[in-house]
Coordinates of C-alpha atoms and ligand atoms in Angstrom, one line a residue:
X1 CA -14.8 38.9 7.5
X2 CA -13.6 36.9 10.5
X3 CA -10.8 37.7 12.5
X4 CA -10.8 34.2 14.3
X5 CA -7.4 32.5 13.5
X6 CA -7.2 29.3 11.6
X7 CA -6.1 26.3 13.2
X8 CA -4.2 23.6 12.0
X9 CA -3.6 19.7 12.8
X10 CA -0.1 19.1 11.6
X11 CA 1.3 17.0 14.6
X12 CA 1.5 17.1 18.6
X13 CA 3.7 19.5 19.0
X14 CA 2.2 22.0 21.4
X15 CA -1.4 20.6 21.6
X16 CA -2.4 19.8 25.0
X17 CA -3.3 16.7 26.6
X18 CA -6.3 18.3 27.5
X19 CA -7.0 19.5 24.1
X20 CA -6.6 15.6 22.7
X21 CA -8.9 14.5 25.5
X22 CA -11.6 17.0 24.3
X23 CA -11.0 15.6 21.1
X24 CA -11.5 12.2 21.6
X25 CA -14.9 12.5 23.7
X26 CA -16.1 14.6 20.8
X27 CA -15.3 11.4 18.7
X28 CA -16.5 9.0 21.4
X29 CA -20.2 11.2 21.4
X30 CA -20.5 11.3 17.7
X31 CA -19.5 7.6 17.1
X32 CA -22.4 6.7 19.9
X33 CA -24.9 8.9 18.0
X34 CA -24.2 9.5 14.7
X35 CA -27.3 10.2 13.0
X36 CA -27.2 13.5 15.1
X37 CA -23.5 14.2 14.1
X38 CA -25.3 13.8 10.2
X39 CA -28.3 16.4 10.8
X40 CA -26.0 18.8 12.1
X41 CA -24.6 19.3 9.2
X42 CA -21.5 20.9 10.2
X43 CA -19.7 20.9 6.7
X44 CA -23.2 22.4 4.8
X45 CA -21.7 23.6 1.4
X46 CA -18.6 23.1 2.4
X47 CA -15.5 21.6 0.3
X48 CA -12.0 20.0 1.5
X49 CA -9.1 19.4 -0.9
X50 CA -7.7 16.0 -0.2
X51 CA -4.1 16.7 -1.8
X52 CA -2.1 13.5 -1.5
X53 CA 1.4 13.0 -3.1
X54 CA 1.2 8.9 -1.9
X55 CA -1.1 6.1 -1.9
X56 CA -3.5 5.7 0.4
X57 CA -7.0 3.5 1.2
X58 CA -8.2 4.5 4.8
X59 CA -7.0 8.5 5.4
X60 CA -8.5 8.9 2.3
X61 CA -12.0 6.9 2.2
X62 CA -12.3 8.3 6.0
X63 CA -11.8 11.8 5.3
X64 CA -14.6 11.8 2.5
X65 CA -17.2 10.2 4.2
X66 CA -16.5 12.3 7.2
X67 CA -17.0 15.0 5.2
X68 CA -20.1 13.5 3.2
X69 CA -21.5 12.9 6.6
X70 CA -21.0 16.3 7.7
X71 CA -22.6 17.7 4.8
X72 CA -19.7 18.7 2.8
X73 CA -17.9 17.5 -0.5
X74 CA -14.2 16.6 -1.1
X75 CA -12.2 17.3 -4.4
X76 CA -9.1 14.6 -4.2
X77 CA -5.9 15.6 -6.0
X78 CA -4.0 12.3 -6.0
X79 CA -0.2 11.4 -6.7
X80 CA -0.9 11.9 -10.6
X81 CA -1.4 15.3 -10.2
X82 CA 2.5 15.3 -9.1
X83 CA 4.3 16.4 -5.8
X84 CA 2.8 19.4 -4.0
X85 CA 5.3 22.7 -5.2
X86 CA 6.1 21.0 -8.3
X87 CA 4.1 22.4 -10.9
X88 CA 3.7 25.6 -9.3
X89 CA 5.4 27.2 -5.9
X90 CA 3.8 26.0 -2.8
X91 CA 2.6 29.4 -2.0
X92 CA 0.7 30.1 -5.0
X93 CA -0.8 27.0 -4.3
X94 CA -2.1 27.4 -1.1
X95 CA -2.9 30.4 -1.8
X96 CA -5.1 30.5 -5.0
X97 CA -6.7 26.6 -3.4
X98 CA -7.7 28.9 -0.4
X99 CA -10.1 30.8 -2.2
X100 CA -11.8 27.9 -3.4
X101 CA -12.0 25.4 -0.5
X102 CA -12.7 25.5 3.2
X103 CA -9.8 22.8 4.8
X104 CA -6.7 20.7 2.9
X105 CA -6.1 17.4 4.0
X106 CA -2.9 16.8 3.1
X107 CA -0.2 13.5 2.3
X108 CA 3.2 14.1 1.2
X109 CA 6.8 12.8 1.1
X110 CA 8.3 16.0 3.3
X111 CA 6.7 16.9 6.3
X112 CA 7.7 20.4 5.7
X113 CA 5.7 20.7 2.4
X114 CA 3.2 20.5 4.9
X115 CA 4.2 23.1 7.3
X116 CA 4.9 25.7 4.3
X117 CA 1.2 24.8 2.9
X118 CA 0.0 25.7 6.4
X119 CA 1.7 28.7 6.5
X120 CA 0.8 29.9 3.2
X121 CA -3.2 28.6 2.9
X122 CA -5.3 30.9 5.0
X123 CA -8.0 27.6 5.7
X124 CA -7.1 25.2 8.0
X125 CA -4.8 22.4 7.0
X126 CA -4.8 18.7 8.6
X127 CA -1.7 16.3 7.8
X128 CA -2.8 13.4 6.7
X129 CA 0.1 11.5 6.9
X130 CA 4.3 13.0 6.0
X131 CA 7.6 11.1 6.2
X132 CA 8.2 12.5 10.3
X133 CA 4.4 12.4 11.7
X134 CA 0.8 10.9 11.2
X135 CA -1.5 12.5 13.6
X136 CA -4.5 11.4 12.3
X137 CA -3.5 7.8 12.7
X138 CA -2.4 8.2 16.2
X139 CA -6.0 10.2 17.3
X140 CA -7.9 7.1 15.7
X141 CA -5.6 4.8 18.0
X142 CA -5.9 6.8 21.5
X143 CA -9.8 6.5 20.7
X144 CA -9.5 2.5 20.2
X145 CA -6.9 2.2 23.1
X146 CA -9.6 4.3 25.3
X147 CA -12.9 1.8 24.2
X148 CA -10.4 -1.7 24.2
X149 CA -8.9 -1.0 27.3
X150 CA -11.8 1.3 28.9
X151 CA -9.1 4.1 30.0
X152 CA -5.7 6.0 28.4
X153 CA -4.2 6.7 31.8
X154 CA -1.6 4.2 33.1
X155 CA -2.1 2.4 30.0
X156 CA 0.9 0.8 28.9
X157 CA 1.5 0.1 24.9
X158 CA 4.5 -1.3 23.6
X159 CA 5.7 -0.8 19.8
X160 CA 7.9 -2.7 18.6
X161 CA 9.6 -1.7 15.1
X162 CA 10.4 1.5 13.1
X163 CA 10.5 4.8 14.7
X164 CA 8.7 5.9 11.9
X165 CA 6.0 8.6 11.4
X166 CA 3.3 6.8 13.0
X167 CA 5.5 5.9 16.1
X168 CA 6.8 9.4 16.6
X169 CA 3.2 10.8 16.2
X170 CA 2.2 7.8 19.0
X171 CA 5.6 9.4 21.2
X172 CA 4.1 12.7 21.4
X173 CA 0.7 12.0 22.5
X174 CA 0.4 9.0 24.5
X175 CA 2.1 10.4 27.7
X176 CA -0.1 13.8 27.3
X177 CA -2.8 11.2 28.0
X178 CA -1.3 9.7 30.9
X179 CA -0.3 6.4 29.0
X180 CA 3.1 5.3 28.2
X181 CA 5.1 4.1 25.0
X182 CA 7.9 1.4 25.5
X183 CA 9.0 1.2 22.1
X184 CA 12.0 -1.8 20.7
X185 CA 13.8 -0.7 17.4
X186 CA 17.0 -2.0 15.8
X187 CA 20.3 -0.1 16.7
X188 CA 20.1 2.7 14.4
X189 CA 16.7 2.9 14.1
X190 CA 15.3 4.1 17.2
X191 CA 14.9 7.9 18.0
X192 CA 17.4 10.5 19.3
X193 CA 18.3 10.8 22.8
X194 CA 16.7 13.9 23.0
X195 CA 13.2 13.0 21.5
X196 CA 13.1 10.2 24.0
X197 CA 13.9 12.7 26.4
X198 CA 11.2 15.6 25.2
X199 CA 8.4 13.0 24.9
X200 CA 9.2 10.9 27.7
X201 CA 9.0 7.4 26.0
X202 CA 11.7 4.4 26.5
X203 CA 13.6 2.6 23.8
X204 CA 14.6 -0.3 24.5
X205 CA 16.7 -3.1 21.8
X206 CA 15.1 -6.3 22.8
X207 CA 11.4 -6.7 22.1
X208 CA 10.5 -8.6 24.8
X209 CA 11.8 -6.2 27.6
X210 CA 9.5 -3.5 25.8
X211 CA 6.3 -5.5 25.8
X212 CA 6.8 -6.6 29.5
X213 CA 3.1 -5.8 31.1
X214 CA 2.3 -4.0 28.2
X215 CA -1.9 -3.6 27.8
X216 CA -1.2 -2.6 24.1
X217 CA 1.1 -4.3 21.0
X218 CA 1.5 -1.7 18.1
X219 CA 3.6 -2.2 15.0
X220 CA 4.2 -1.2 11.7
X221 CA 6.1 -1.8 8.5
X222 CA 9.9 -2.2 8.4
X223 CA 10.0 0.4 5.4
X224 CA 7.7 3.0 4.9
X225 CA 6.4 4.7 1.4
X226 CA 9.1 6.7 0.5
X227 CA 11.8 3.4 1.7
X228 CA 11.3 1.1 -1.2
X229 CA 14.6 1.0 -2.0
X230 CA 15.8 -0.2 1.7
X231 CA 13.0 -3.0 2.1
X232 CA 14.9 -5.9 1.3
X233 CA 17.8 -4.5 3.5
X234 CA 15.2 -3.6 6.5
X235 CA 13.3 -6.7 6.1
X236 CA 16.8 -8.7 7.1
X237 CA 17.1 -6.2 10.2
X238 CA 13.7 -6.2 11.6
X239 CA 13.1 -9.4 10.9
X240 CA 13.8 -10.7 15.2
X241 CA 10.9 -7.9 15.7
X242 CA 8.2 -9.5 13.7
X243 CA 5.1 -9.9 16.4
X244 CA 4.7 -13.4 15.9
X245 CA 2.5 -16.0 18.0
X246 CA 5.4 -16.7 19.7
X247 CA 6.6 -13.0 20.6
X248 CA 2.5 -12.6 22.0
X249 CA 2.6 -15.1 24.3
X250 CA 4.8 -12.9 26.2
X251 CA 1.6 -10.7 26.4
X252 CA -1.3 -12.5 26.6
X253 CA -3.5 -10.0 28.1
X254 CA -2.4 -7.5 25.6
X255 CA -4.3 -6.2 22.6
X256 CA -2.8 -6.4 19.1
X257 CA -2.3 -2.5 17.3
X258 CA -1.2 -2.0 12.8
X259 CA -2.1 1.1 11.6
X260 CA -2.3 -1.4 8.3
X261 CA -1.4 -1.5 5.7
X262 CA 0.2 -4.4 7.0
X263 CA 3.0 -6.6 5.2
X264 CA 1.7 -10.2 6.3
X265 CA 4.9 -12.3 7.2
X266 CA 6.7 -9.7 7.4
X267 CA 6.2 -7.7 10.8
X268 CA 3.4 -8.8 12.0
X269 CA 2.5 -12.7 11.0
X270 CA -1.4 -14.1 9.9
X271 CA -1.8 -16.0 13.5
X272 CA -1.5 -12.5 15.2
X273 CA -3.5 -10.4 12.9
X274 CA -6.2 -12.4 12.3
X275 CA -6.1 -13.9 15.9
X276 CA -8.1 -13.1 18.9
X277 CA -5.6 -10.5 20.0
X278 CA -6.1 -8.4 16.8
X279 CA -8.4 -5.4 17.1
X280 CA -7.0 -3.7 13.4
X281 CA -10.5 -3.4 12.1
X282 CA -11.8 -1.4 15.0
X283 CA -9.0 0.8 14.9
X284 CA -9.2 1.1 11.2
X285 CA -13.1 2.1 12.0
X286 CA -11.9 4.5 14.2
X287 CA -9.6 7.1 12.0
X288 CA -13.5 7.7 10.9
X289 CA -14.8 8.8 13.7
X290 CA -11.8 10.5 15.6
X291 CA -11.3 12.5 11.5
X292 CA -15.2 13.8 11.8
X293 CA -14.4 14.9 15.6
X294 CA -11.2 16.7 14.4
X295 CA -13.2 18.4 11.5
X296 CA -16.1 19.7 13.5
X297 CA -13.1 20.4 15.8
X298 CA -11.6 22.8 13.2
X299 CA -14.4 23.9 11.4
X300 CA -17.1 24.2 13.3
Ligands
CP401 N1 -3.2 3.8 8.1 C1 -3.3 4.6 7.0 O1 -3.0 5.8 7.0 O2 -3.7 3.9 5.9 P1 -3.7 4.5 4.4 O3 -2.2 4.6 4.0 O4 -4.3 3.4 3.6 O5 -4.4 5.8 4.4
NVA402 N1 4.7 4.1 8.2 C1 3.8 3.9 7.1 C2 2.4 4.2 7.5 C3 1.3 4.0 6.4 C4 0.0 4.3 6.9 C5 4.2 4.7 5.9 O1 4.5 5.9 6.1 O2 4.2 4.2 4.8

């Protein structure tokens, strides 16, 4: 039996910058050469349980054809199959699903489901998305920030919206790369003094002081799955942060960051996403290719 420890990917916290740079020229080398990435067949006989409690098109349809790539298979458990700890305690979970499969990928309305699955499954576990962090999504962005902008150090990006999962999970690693995060958030939607503080990011209230000089534009929805019930309220709110045509031409250098899906017309409008700005589909592209690093990563 090994005695090597398992690792897990369940957000920033404590990885390295130097671990996330290893990580991404993995990705970079693979997505240059993949055919080599295929014959290595890294996952061989392998199987990943893709346990998701919320929707999802491209964490999920990157994740398995990483893992078809690599060789290995995936068995999805979507939302019908109920929340995680449900139908049985999260512990027996993890631990009976550990003796069938090699890696969970997991999506789920409390980010601490996550931690306790982690702490229970004795194979490595890989959020893939929670209602505080989205690691995944923020790996595939450093790698698109890195090829749009040809470097992560002293690379500026600005988000402008929710300090949501994908903007915390942007918080923690940007600086570790030597990039910085302006970000512009309604009163009362921004982070605490003291995560600013920890990840050294600024918060500002007006958009366009965040997006001065900024290289990169990143935004998301107003209300994220999980905040149905405060859309309408939200979209009132948010609605003098929408990245509109007008908001971009105080950037015009910049590129143009969703981590999609997008609401069209709501914070982001057509004439920016589908504009020459826009780079969504590359990033979208590249939650493939920084997911396969990050499995080879872990299961190698
Ligand atoms: N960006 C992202 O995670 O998309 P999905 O919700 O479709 O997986
Ligand atoms: N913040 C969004 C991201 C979706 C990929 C959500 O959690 O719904």
């Amino acid at each position: 039996m090994s005695t090597k420890k398992k690792r897990d990917f369940l957000s920033f916290d404590n990885i390295p910058g130097a671990e996330i740079v290893a990580l991404l020229e993995l990705a970079a080398r693979q997505k240059a050469d993949p055919e080599t990435c295929r014959q290595r067949q890294t996952l061989h006989g392998r199987v990943v349980g893709i346990f998701f409690e919320k929707a999802s098109l491209r964490t999920r349809l990157s994740f398995e054809t990483a893992v078809y790539q690599l060789g290995g298979h995936c068995i999805y458990m979507g939302p019908e199959s109920g929340r995680i700890g449900e139908r049985e305690s999260i512990k027996d979970l993890a631990k009976v699903s550990s003796r069938y499969l090699d890696a969970f990928v997991l999506r789920t309305y409390k980010h601490d489901t996550i931690v306790q699955m982690a702490h229970y499954a004795s194979k490595p576990v890989i959020n893939g998305l929670s209602d505080l962090h989205h690691p995944c999504q923020a790996l595939g962005d450093l790698l698109t920030i890195q090829e749009k902008c040809g470097r992560l150090q002293g690379v500026k990006v600005a988000f402008i919206g929710d300090c949501n999962n994908v903007c915390r999970s942007l918080a923690q690693s940007l600086p570790r790369v030597g990039a910085s995060l302006s970000i512009a958030s309604p009163q009362g939607y921004g982070f605490s003094g003291a995560f600013l503080k920890s990840a050294g990011v600024a918060l500002f209230a007006d958009p366009a002081e965040a997006l001065q000089n900024a290289d990169v534009v990143y935004t998301d929805v107003w209300a994220s799955m999980g905040q149905e019930s405060e859309a309408a309220h939200r979209r009132a709110i948010f609605q003098p942060y929408q990245i509109s045509a007008e908001l971009m031409a105080k950037a015009p250098k910049a590129i143009v960051m969703h981590c999609l899906p997008a609401h069209r017309g709501e914070e982001i409008t057509d004439a920016v996403i589908d504009g020459p700005q826009s780079v969504v589909y590359d990033q979208a592209e590249n939650r493939l290719h920084a997911q396969r690093a990050l499995l080879c990563s872990l299961l190698d």
